[in-house]
CSV table of C-alpha atoms in Angstrom, one decimal:
chain,number,residue,atom,x,y,z
A,149,UNK,CA,2.5,-1.2,-56.7
A,150,UNK,CA,0.9,-4.5,-55.5
A,151,UNK,CA,3.8,-6.1,-56.6
A,152,UNK,CA,6.1,-3.7,-54.6
A,153,UNK,CA,3.7,-4.3,-51.7
A,154,UNK,CA,4.0,-8.0,-51.9
A,155,UNK,CA,7.7,-8.0,-51.6
A,156,UNK,CA,7.5,-5.6,-48.6
A,157,UNK,CA,5.2,-8.4,-46.7
A,158,UNK,CA,7.6,-11.0,-47.8
A,159,UNK,CA,10.7,-9.4,-46.7
A,160,UNK,CA,8.9,-8.6,-43.2
A,161,UNK,CA,8.2,-12.4,-42.8
A,162,UNK,CA,11.6,-13.2,-43.5
A,163,UNK,CA,12.9,-10.5,-40.7
A,164,UNK,CA,10.6,-11.7,-38.2
A,165,UNK,CA,12.1,-15.4,-38.4
A,166,UNK,CA,15.6,-13.8,-37.5
A,167,UNK,CA,17.2,-14.2,-40.9
A,168,UNK,CA,16.5,-17.6,-41.6
A,169,UNK,CA,15.9,-18.0,-45.2
A,170,UNK,CA,12.5,-19.3,-46.2
A,171,UNK,CA,12.6,-19.0,-49.9
A,172,UNK,CA,9.2,-20.6,-50.0
A,173,UNK,CA,7.9,-17.3,-48.6
A,174,UNK,CA,9.5,-14.9,-51.4
A,175,UNK,CA,7.0,-14.3,-54.1
A,176,UNK,CA,8.1,-15.7,-57.2
A,177,UNK,CA,8.1,-12.0,-58.9
A,178,UNK,CA,11.0,-10.8,-56.6
A,179,UNK,CA,14.5,-12.0,-57.7
A,180,UNK,CA,15.7,-8.5,-56.4
A,181,UNK,CA,16.7,-9.5,-52.8
A,182,UNK,CA,19.0,-12.0,-52.2
A,183,UNK,CA,18.3,-14.2,-48.9
A,184,UNK,CA,22.4,-13.8,-48.3
A,185,UNK,CA,21.7,-9.9,-47.7
A,186,UNK,CA,19.4,-10.5,-45.5
A,187,UNK,CA,21.1,-13.0,-43.2
A,188,UNK,CA,24.1,-10.3,-43.0
A,189,UNK,CA,21.8,-7.7,-41.9
A,190,UNK,CA,20.7,-9.4,-39.2
A,191,UNK,CA,24.0,-10.5,-37.9
A,192,UNK,CA,25.8,-7.4,-37.4
A,193,UNK,CA,23.4,-6.7,-34.4
A,194,UNK,CA,25.3,-6.3,-31.0
A,195,UNK,CA,24.3,-9.0,-28.5
A,196,UNK,CA,20.7,-8.5,-26.8
A,197,UNK,CA,21.9,-8.5,-23.4
A,198,UNK,CA,23.6,-5.1,-23.4
A,199,UNK,CA,21.1,-2.5,-23.3
A,200,UNK,CA,21.3,0.2,-26.3
A,201,UNK,CA,21.9,4.1,-25.0
A,202,UNK,CA,19.6,6.0,-27.5
A,203,UNK,CA,21.6,9.7,-27.1
A,204,UNK,CA,18.1,11.2,-28.9
A,205,UNK,CA,15.6,9.8,-26.7
A,206,UNK,CA,17.9,10.4,-23.6
A,207,UNK,CA,18.5,13.9,-24.5
A,208,UNK,CA,14.9,14.5,-25.3
A,209,UNK,CA,14.1,13.1,-21.7
A,210,UNK,CA,16.4,15.4,-20.2
A,211,UNK,CA,15.3,18.6,-22.3
A,212,UNK,CA,11.8,17.5,-20.7
A,213,UNK,CA,13.3,17.1,-17.2
A,214,UNK,CA,14.4,20.8,-17.5
A,215,UNK,CA,11.1,21.8,-19.1
A,216,UNK,CA,9.7,20.9,-15.7
A,217,UNK,CA,12.4,22.6,-13.6
A,218,UNK,CA,11.6,25.5,-15.2
A,219,UNK,CA,7.8,25.4,-14.6
A,220,UNK,CA,8.5,24.8,-11.2
A,221,UNK,CA,11.4,26.3,-9.9
A,222,UNK,CA,10.1,27.1,-6.6
A,223,UNK,CA,10.6,23.3,-5.8
A,224,UNK,CA,12.2,21.6,-8.1
A,225,UNK,CA,15.7,20.7,-6.5
A,226,UNK,CA,17.6,18.6,-9.2
A,227,UNK,CA,16.8,16.8,-12.0
A,228,UNK,CA,18.7,13.8,-13.2
A,229,UNK,CA,18.8,10.7,-15.6
A,230,UNK,CA,19.6,7.3,-13.9
A,231,UNK,CA,20.5,4.1,-15.8
A,232,UNK,CA,20.6,5.6,-19.2
A,233,UNK,CA,17.0,6.2,-19.5
A,234,UNK,CA,15.0,7.3,-16.3
A,235,UNK,CA,14.1,10.7,-15.4
A,236,UNK,CA,14.0,11.7,-11.7
A,237,UNK,CA,13.1,15.1,-10.4
A,238,UNK,CA,14.1,15.9,-6.8
A,239,UNK,CA,11.7,18.3,-5.0
A,240,UNK,CA,11.4,19.9,-1.5
A,241,UNK,CA,8.8,17.8,0.6
A,242,UNK,CA,6.9,21.2,0.4
A,243,UNK,CA,6.3,20.8,-3.0
A,244,UNK,CA,5.6,17.0,-3.4
A,245,UNK,CA,1.6,17.6,-4.2
A,246,UNK,CA,2.0,21.0,-6.6
A,247,UNK,CA,4.5,19.1,-8.5
A,248,UNK,CA,2.4,15.9,-8.6
A,249,UNK,CA,-0.7,18.1,-9.5
A,250,UNK,CA,1.5,19.7,-12.5
A,251,UNK,CA,2.5,16.3,-13.7
A,252,UNK,CA,-0.8,14.8,-13.6
A,253,UNK,CA,-2.6,18.0,-15.3
A,254,UNK,CA,-0.5,19.9,-17.2
A,255,UNK,CA,-1.1,19.2,-21.2
A,256,UNK,CA,2.7,18.6,-21.9
A,257,UNK,CA,2.9,16.0,-18.9
A,258,UNK,CA,-0.3,14.1,-18.6
A,259,UNK,CA,1.5,11.6,-16.2
A,260,UNK,CA,-2.2,10.7,-14.8
A,261,UNK,CA,-1.1,7.2,-14.0
A,262,UNK,CA,0.7,6.6,-10.5
A,263,UNK,CA,2.5,3.3,-10.6
A,264,UNK,CA,4.1,3.2,-7.2
A,265,UNK,CA,5.1,5.0,-4.3
A,266,UNK,CA,8.2,3.9,-2.4
A,267,UNK,CA,10.8,5.0,0.3
A,268,UNK,CA,14.2,4.7,1.2
A,269,UNK,CA,15.6,5.0,4.8
A,270,UNK,CA,19.0,5.9,4.8
A,271,UNK,CA,19.5,6.0,8.3
A,272,UNK,CA,23.1,8.4,7.9
A,273,UNK,CA,21.1,11.1,6.6
A,274,UNK,CA,19.6,13.8,8.3
A,275,UNK,CA,16.5,13.2,6.8
A,276,UNK,CA,16.8,9.9,6.4
A,277,UNK,CA,13.6,8.7,4.4
A,278,UNK,CA,13.5,9.3,0.7
A,279,UNK,CA,9.8,9.0,-0.7
A,280,UNK,CA,9.8,7.9,-4.3
A,281,UNK,CA,6.8,8.6,-6.6
A,282,UNK,CA,6.6,6.7,-9.7
A,283,UNK,CA,4.3,8.2,-12.5
A,284,UNK,CA,3.4,6.9,-15.7
A,285,UNK,CA,2.0,8.6,-18.6
A,286,UNK,CA,-0.1,6.9,-21.0
A,287,UNK,CA,-0.7,9.8,-23.6
A,288,UNK,CA,3.4,10.1,-24.1
A,289,UNK,CA,4.5,6.6,-23.4
A,290,UNK,CA,7.0,7.8,-20.8
A,291,UNK,CA,7.6,7.6,-17.0
A,292,UNK,CA,9.0,10.1,-14.3
A,293,UNK,CA,10.1,9.5,-10.9
A,294,UNK,CA,9.5,12.5,-8.2
A,295,UNK,CA,11.7,11.9,-5.4
A,296,UNK,CA,11.5,13.9,-1.9
A,297,UNK,CA,12.9,13.7,1.6
A,298,UNK,CA,11.8,13.7,5.1
A,299,UNK,CA,12.9,12.8,8.7
A,300,UNK,CA,11.3,10.8,11.2
A,301,UNK,CA,9.1,13.0,12.9
A,302,UNK,CA,7.9,15.7,9.9
A,303,UNK,CA,5.0,14.6,8.2
A,304,UNK,CA,4.8,14.8,4.8
A,305,UNK,CA,1.4,16.0,2.5
A,306,UNK,CA,-0.5,13.3,0.8
A,307,UNK,CA,-1.0,13.3,-2.5
A,308,UNK,CA,-4.5,11.5,-2.1
A,309,UNK,CA,-6.5,14.3,-3.6
A,310,UNK,CA,-4.2,14.1,-6.5
A,311,UNK,CA,-3.9,10.4,-6.8
A,312,UNK,CA,-6.5,8.3,-5.3
A,313,UNK,CA,-4.2,5.2,-5.7
A,314,UNK,CA,-2.0,6.7,-3.1
A,315,UNK,CA,-4.0,5.7,-0.5
A,316,UNK,CA,-2.9,2.4,0.1
A,317,UNK,CA,0.8,3.1,-0.7
A,318,UNK,CA,0.9,5.8,1.6
A,319,UNK,CA,-0.6,3.6,4.3
A,320,UNK,CA,2.2,1.1,3.4
A,321,UNK,CA,4.8,3.6,3.9
A,322,UNK,CA,3.5,4.8,7.3
A,323,UNK,CA,3.4,1.0,8.4
A,324,UNK,CA,6.7,0.2,7.3
A,325,UNK,CA,8.7,3.5,7.7
A,326,UNK,CA,6.7,5.4,10.0
A,327,UNK,CA,6.4,8.5,7.7
A,328,UNK,CA,3.3,10.1,8.6
A,329,UNK,CA,1.1,11.8,5.9
A,330,UNK,CA,-1.1,14.3,6.6
A,331,UNK,CA,-4.5,14.9,5.1
A,332,UNK,CA,-4.6,11.0,4.4
A,333,UNK,CA,-8.3,10.1,4.9
A,334,UNK,CA,-7.5,6.9,6.8
A,335,UNK,CA,-3.9,6.3,7.7
A,336,UNK,CA,-3.6,2.9,9.9
A,337,UNK,CA,-1.5,0.3,9.2
A,338,UNK,CA,-1.9,-2.1,6.3
A,339,UNK,CA,0.5,-4.8,6.3
A,340,UNK,CA,1.6,-5.7,10.0
A,341,UNK,CA,-0.2,-7.5,12.7
A,342,UNK,CA,-2.8,-5.6,14.8
A,343,UNK,CA,-0.6,-5.1,18.0
A,344,UNK,CA,2.8,-4.9,16.2
A,345,UNK,CA,5.3,-2.1,17.1
A,346,UNK,CA,7.6,-0.9,15.2
A,347,UNK,CA,8.4,-0.3,11.5
A,348,UNK,CA,10.1,-3.0,10.0
A,349,UNK,CA,11.7,-1.6,7.0
A,350,UNK,CA,14.0,0.8,8.9
A,351,UNK,CA,17.5,-0.4,8.7
A,352,UNK,CA,17.6,-0.4,12.6
A,353,UNK,CA,14.8,-2.4,12.8
A,354,UNK,CA,16.4,-6.4,12.9
A,355,UNK,CA,15.6,-9.2,10.4
A,356,UNK,CA,14.3,-11.5,13.0
A,357,UNK,CA,12.3,-8.5,14.5
A,358,UNK,CA,11.6,-8.2,18.1
A,359,UNK,CA,8.5,-10.7,19.0
A,360,UNK,CA,7.5,-14.3,17.6
A,361,UNK,CA,4.4,-15.8,18.1
A,362,UNK,CA,3.5,-19.4,19.0
A,363,UNK,CA,0.5,-21.4,19.8
A,364,UNK,CA,0.6,-22.4,23.5
A,365,UNK,CA,-1.3,-25.4,24.3
A,366,UNK,CA,-1.7,-24.3,28.2
A,367,UNK,CA,-3.7,-21.2,27.9
A,368,UNK,CA,-5.2,-22.5,24.1
A,369,UNK,CA,-4.2,-19.7,22.1
A,370,UNK,CA,-1.6,-17.9,20.3
A,371,UNK,CA,1.2,-16.0,22.5
A,372,UNK,CA,3.4,-13.1,21.5
A,373,UNK,CA,6.5,-13.5,23.4
A,374,UNK,CA,10.1,-12.1,22.3
A,375,UNK,CA,11.9,-13.8,19.9
A,376,UNK,CA,14.3,-16.7,20.7
A,377,UNK,CA,16.4,-18.3,18.1
A,378,UNK,CA,17.4,-21.8,18.3
A,379,UNK,CA,20.6,-21.0,16.4
A,380,UNK,CA,22.7,-18.0,16.7
A,381,UNK,CA,22.1,-15.5,14.0
A,382,UNK,CA,24.2,-16.0,10.9
A,383,UNK,CA,24.8,-13.3,8.9
A,384,UNK,CA,26.7,-13.6,5.4
A,385,UNK,CA,28.6,-11.2,4.0
A,386,UNK,CA,28.4,-11.9,0.4
A,387,UNK,CA,30.1,-9.6,-2.5
A,388,UNK,CA,27.7,-8.0,-4.6
A,389,UNK,CA,26.6,-10.6,-7.8
A,390,UNK,CA,28.2,-7.6,-10.1
A,391,UNK,CA,31.5,-8.7,-9.0
A,392,UNK,CA,31.7,-11.2,-11.4
A,393,UNK,CA,31.2,-8.6,-14.4
A,394,UNK,CA,34.3,-6.5,-14.1
A,395,UNK,CA,33.6,-4.1,-17.1
A,396,UNK,CA,30.3,-3.1,-15.0
A,397,UNK,CA,32.1,-2.2,-12.0
A,398,UNK,CA,32.8,1.5,-12.3
A,399,UNK,CA,29.3,2.2,-14.0
A,400,UNK,CA,27.9,5.4,-12.3
A,401,UNK,CA,24.4,5.5,-10.5
A,402,UNK,CA,23.0,8.3,-12.3
A,403,UNK,CA,23.5,11.3,-14.8
A,404,UNK,CA,23.4,14.7,-13.3
A,405,UNK,CA,22.5,17.1,-14.8
A,406,UNK,CA,22.8,20.4,-13.2
A,407,UNK,CA,20.2,23.1,-13.7
A,408,UNK,CA,22.2,25.9,-15.0
A,409,UNK,CA,24.9,23.6,-17.0
A,410,UNK,CA,24.8,24.5,-20.6
A,411,UNK,CA,23.1,21.6,-22.9
A,412,UNK,CA,26.0,19.1,-23.2
A,413,UNK,CA,23.5,16.0,-23.1
A,414,UNK,CA,24.3,13.2,-20.8
A,415,UNK,CA,27.7,11.7,-20.0
A,416,UNK,CA,28.5,8.6,-22.1
A,417,UNK,CA,28.0,5.3,-19.8
B,232,UNK,CA,-21.7,-59.7,-13.5
B,233,UNK,CA,-25.1,-58.4,-13.4
B,234,UNK,CA,-24.5,-55.1,-11.9
B,235,UNK,CA,-26.0,-51.9,-13.0
B,236,UNK,CA,-24.5,-48.5,-12.6
B,237,UNK,CA,-26.2,-45.6,-11.9
B,238,UNK,CA,-25.1,-42.1,-13.3
B,239,UNK,CA,-26.6,-39.2,-11.7
B,240,UNK,CA,-26.2,-35.7,-13.5
B,241,UNK,CA,-24.8,-33.5,-11.2
B,242,UNK,CA,-24.3,-29.8,-12.2
B,243,UNK,CA,-20.7,-29.4,-12.6
B,244,UNK,CA,-20.4,-26.4,-10.2
B,245,UNK,CA,-21.6,-28.5,-7.4
B,246,UNK,CA,-19.6,-31.8,-7.4
B,247,UNK,CA,-19.0,-31.2,-3.7
B,248,UNK,CA,-20.3,-28.9,-0.9
B,249,UNK,CA,-17.0,-27.4,-1.0
B,250,UNK,CA,-17.3,-26.3,-4.8
B,251,UNK,CA,-20.2,-24.2,-3.9
B,252,UNK,CA,-19.3,-20.5,-2.7
B,253,UNK,CA,-20.8,-19.8,0.5
B,254,UNK,CA,-21.3,-16.3,2.5
B,255,UNK,CA,-21.8,-15.9,6.0
B,256,UNK,CA,-22.2,-12.5,7.8
B,257,UNK,CA,-20.5,-12.5,10.9
B,258,UNK,CA,-22.3,-10.1,12.6
B,259,UNK,CA,-25.6,-12.8,12.7
B,260,UNK,CA,-23.5,-15.4,14.2
B,261,UNK,CA,-24.2,-15.4,17.8
B,262,UNK,CA,-21.7,-17.7,19.0
B,263,UNK,CA,-18.7,-15.2,18.0
B,264,UNK,CA,-20.0,-12.9,20.9
B,265,UNK,CA,-21.4,-9.5,21.0
B,266,UNK,CA,-20.4,-7.6,17.9
B,267,UNK,CA,-21.0,-4.2,16.6
B,268,UNK,CA,-23.5,-3.6,13.9
B,269,UNK,CA,-23.7,-0.2,13.3
B,270,UNK,CA,-22.4,3.6,15.3
B,271,UNK,CA,-23.8,6.8,15.3
B,272,UNK,CA,-23.6,10.4,17.1
B,273,UNK,CA,-25.3,8.5,20.1
B,274,UNK,CA,-23.9,5.3,20.9
B,275,UNK,CA,-23.6,1.8,19.4
B,276,UNK,CA,-26.2,-0.9,18.5
B,277,UNK,CA,-24.9,-4.3,19.2
B,278,UNK,CA,-25.8,-7.5,17.5
B,279,UNK,CA,-27.6,-9.2,20.4
B,280,UNK,CA,-30.2,-6.3,19.7
B,281,UNK,CA,-28.8,-4.0,22.5
B,282,UNK,CA,-28.4,-0.5,21.9
B,283,UNK,CA,-25.2,1.1,24.0
B,284,UNK,CA,-25.3,4.9,24.6
B,285,UNK,CA,-22.2,6.8,24.9
B,286,UNK,CA,-18.8,5.6,25.0
B,287,UNK,CA,-18.6,1.8,25.7
B,288,UNK,CA,-16.1,-0.7,26.8
B,289,UNK,CA,-17.1,-3.7,24.8
B,290,UNK,CA,-15.9,-7.4,25.3
B,291,UNK,CA,-17.0,-10.6,23.6
B,292,UNK,CA,-19.3,-11.6,26.3
B,293,UNK,CA,-20.5,-8.2,28.1
B,294,UNK,CA,-20.6,-4.4,27.3
B,295,UNK,CA,-20.1,-1.8,29.8
B,296,UNK,CA,-20.4,2.0,29.6
B,297,UNK,CA,-17.3,3.9,29.7
B,298,UNK,CA,-16.8,6.9,31.8
B,299,UNK,CA,-14.3,9.2,29.0
B,300,UNK,CA,-15.3,12.5,27.5
B,301,UNK,CA,-12.8,12.4,24.7
B,302,UNK,CA,-9.9,10.7,23.6
B,303,UNK,CA,-7.3,13.3,25.5
B,304,UNK,CA,-9.2,12.2,28.7
B,305,UNK,CA,-8.2,8.7,28.6
B,306,UNK,CA,-6.2,8.1,31.7
B,307,UNK,CA,-4.5,5.2,33.9
B,308,UNK,CA,-7.8,5.1,35.3
B,309,UNK,CA,-9.9,4.8,32.7
B,310,UNK,CA,-7.9,1.7,31.2
B,311,UNK,CA,-7.7,0.0,34.1
B,312,UNK,CA,-10.4,-2.1,33.8
B,313,UNK,CA,-8.4,-3.9,30.6
B,314,UNK,CA,-5.2,-4.4,32.5
B,315,UNK,CA,-6.9,-6.1,35.6
B,316,UNK,CA,-8.8,-8.9,33.9
B,317,UNK,CA,-8.0,-12.3,33.5
B,318,UNK,CA,-7.7,-14.1,30.9
B,319,UNK,CA,-5.4,-10.9,29.6
B,320,UNK,CA,-6.4,-9.5,26.5
B,321,UNK,CA,-4.0,-9.5,23.4
B,322,UNK,CA,-5.3,-6.3,22.2
B,323,UNK,CA,-7.0,-3.3,23.2
B,324,UNK,CA,-9.2,-1.5,20.0
B,325,UNK,CA,-9.2,1.9,21.2
B,326,UNK,CA,-11.8,3.9,18.9
B,327,UNK,CA,-11.2,7.3,19.6
B,328,UNK,CA,-13.9,9.3,18.1
B,329,UNK,CA,-13.3,11.5,14.9
B,330,UNK,CA,-10.1,11.0,12.8
B,331,UNK,CA,-7.5,13.5,14.4
B,332,UNK,CA,-8.3,12.9,17.8
B,333,UNK,CA,-5.1,11.7,19.6
B,334,UNK,CA,-4.4,9.9,22.9
B,335,UNK,CA,-1.5,10.6,25.0
B,336,UNK,CA,1.1,9.2,24.3
B,337,UNK,CA,1.9,8.6,28.3
B,338,UNK,CA,-1.0,6.3,28.3
B,339,UNK,CA,0.3,4.2,25.5
B,340,UNK,CA,3.7,3.9,27.1
B,341,UNK,CA,1.7,2.8,30.2
B,342,UNK,CA,-0.3,0.2,28.5
B,343,UNK,CA,3.0,-1.1,26.8
B,344,UNK,CA,4.4,-1.8,30.5
B,345,UNK,CA,1.3,-3.6,30.8
B,346,UNK,CA,2.0,-5.8,27.8
B,347,UNK,CA,-1.4,-5.1,26.4
B,348,UNK,CA,-1.1,-4.3,22.6
B,349,UNK,CA,-3.5,-1.0,21.5
B,350,UNK,CA,-4.5,-0.7,18.2
B,351,UNK,CA,-5.2,3.4,18.0
B,352,UNK,CA,-7.5,4.2,15.2
B,353,UNK,CA,-10.8,6.4,14.4
B,354,UNK,CA,-13.8,4.8,15.9
B,355,UNK,CA,-15.3,4.2,12.3
B,356,UNK,CA,-12.6,1.5,11.6
B,357,UNK,CA,-12.2,0.4,15.3
B,358,UNK,CA,-15.8,-1.2,15.0
B,359,UNK,CA,-14.6,-3.1,12.3
B,360,UNK,CA,-11.6,-3.9,13.4
B,361,UNK,CA,-12.9,-5.2,16.8
B,362,UNK,CA,-15.5,-7.0,14.8
B,363,UNK,CA,-13.0,-9.3,12.7
B,364,UNK,CA,-10.4,-9.6,15.7
B,365,UNK,CA,-13.3,-11.5,17.8
B,366,UNK,CA,-14.7,-13.4,14.8
B,367,UNK,CA,-11.2,-14.9,14.4
B,368,UNK,CA,-11.1,-15.7,18.0
B,369,UNK,CA,-8.1,-13.4,19.4
B,370,UNK,CA,-8.9,-12.0,23.1
B,371,UNK,CA,-9.7,-8.5,22.0
B,372,UNK,CA,-11.3,-5.7,23.9
B,373,UNK,CA,-13.0,-2.5,22.6
B,374,UNK,CA,-12.9,1.0,24.1
B,375,UNK,CA,-15.1,3.1,21.8
B,376,UNK,CA,-16.3,6.7,21.8
B,377,UNK,CA,-18.6,7.8,19.4
B,378,UNK,CA,-17.8,9.4,16.6
B,379,UNK,CA,-19.1,13.2,15.8
B,380,UNK,CA,-18.5,13.5,12.2
B,381,UNK,CA,-18.8,10.4,9.7
B,382,UNK,CA,-19.7,9.8,6.5
B,383,UNK,CA,-23.4,8.9,5.7
B,384,UNK,CA,-24.5,6.7,2.8
B,385,UNK,CA,-27.6,6.3,1.0
B,386,UNK,CA,-28.0,2.7,2.6
B,387,UNK,CA,-27.7,4.1,6.0
B,388,UNK,CA,-30.6,6.4,5.7
B,389,UNK,CA,-32.8,3.7,4.4
B,390,UNK,CA,-31.8,1.3,7.5
B,391,UNK,CA,-32.8,3.8,9.8
B,392,UNK,CA,-36.1,4.7,8.2
B,393,UNK,CA,-36.5,0.7,7.8
B,394,UNK,CA,-36.1,0.4,11.7
B,395,UNK,CA,-38.2,3.4,12.5
B,396,UNK,CA,-40.7,1.9,10.2
B,397,UNK,CA,-41.3,5.4,8.0
B,398,UNK,CA,-40.0,4.5,4.8
B,399,UNK,CA,-42.3,6.1,3.0
B,400,UNK,CA,-41.9,9.8,4.9
B,401,UNK,CA,-39.9,12.0,2.6
B,402,UNK,CA,-37.1,13.7,5.3
B,403,UNK,CA,-35.5,16.9,4.6
B,404,UNK,CA,-33.3,16.3,7.3
B,405,UNK,CA,-32.5,12.6,7.7
B,406,UNK,CA,-31.3,11.6,11.1
B,407,UNK,CA,-29.2,9.0,11.2
């Protein structure tokens, strides 16, 4: 068995060199495999820039999403898989803390790491802000996204008691979007200057801002003045960079699964 | 030609003065003006050794008592001092006492018209904000109401005892 062990080690070193034949590494006792066979195996792979869709992994991810929906039927509104392998759970704003608590503490989930909290502003909607929680499970090596919604005036419950890491992320969302988090230990500005007014990441906040700062020599300090552009603001209407890839123009953004639908698996992309 | 070169062995860490790490405590620097050392239910201890009782209006060079009960009671009159000053202050740091106290939005609007930026927060964080805005050299004034609820650390209890010179007493109900 020692000889076969040496053969296996020799073959794996060949694979790691991407098919290049290094006969010096082949143990002299193994005439079985020819280098040509190994080269042929490696060159039938598809080009590395196309992401492989693993149907088995995607369907098991969808199963898990439906399991979460069954466990929390009161709050979970939709479950979807986007970009092939990312699971998203859409919840009502009342259910953010219960769902996050469930995902963190339940034995089958164990999403103990809060990777990020982000928000998105879509002004055309009634509830213009979308709050997005990205969780990571170290135990099961998987990620999940929890999304919820709110408008400008409705406060959202802070998940500080579930994830301590949410502290600064929620401060950032308060500062940049104006979403108020109830029960947050210390909700104040984190990125903008002290006297700054406005919420910069909102879509109606202009790119140049409203004020600019400059050093005024007369009063010998920095003064804040309304912004004055020396050159007229130029907006370049660039088309999307994906225009140059015609094959990818009509890719759907996400694969949605109705919670009551029968299991047919995700649509092929 | 006949010159000798002298080599001095200098520890690698300290080739220049700029290589050393230095630490300065902002509150001990008297040139920056009056800063707040600590706060309590009763009032504030300032960096020049004074203690101010009750709500205060604090400026880099002076401190005044402020006639206001709670954050809701702040009206145009109570803030009149801040916008009549010359040179005009950039930022007014308002410490509302406990977290959750609100300042009436009419006042916020009013101060915006007077071109004074407001920074409203609980007093715990407002004290620190005032301190380092002052240390940066910006024109800032503080309007602070003492909080009634705040977090106490072991260090706070120890420094109070040290100040009262009874480190050795065991206190069941430490007053900070």
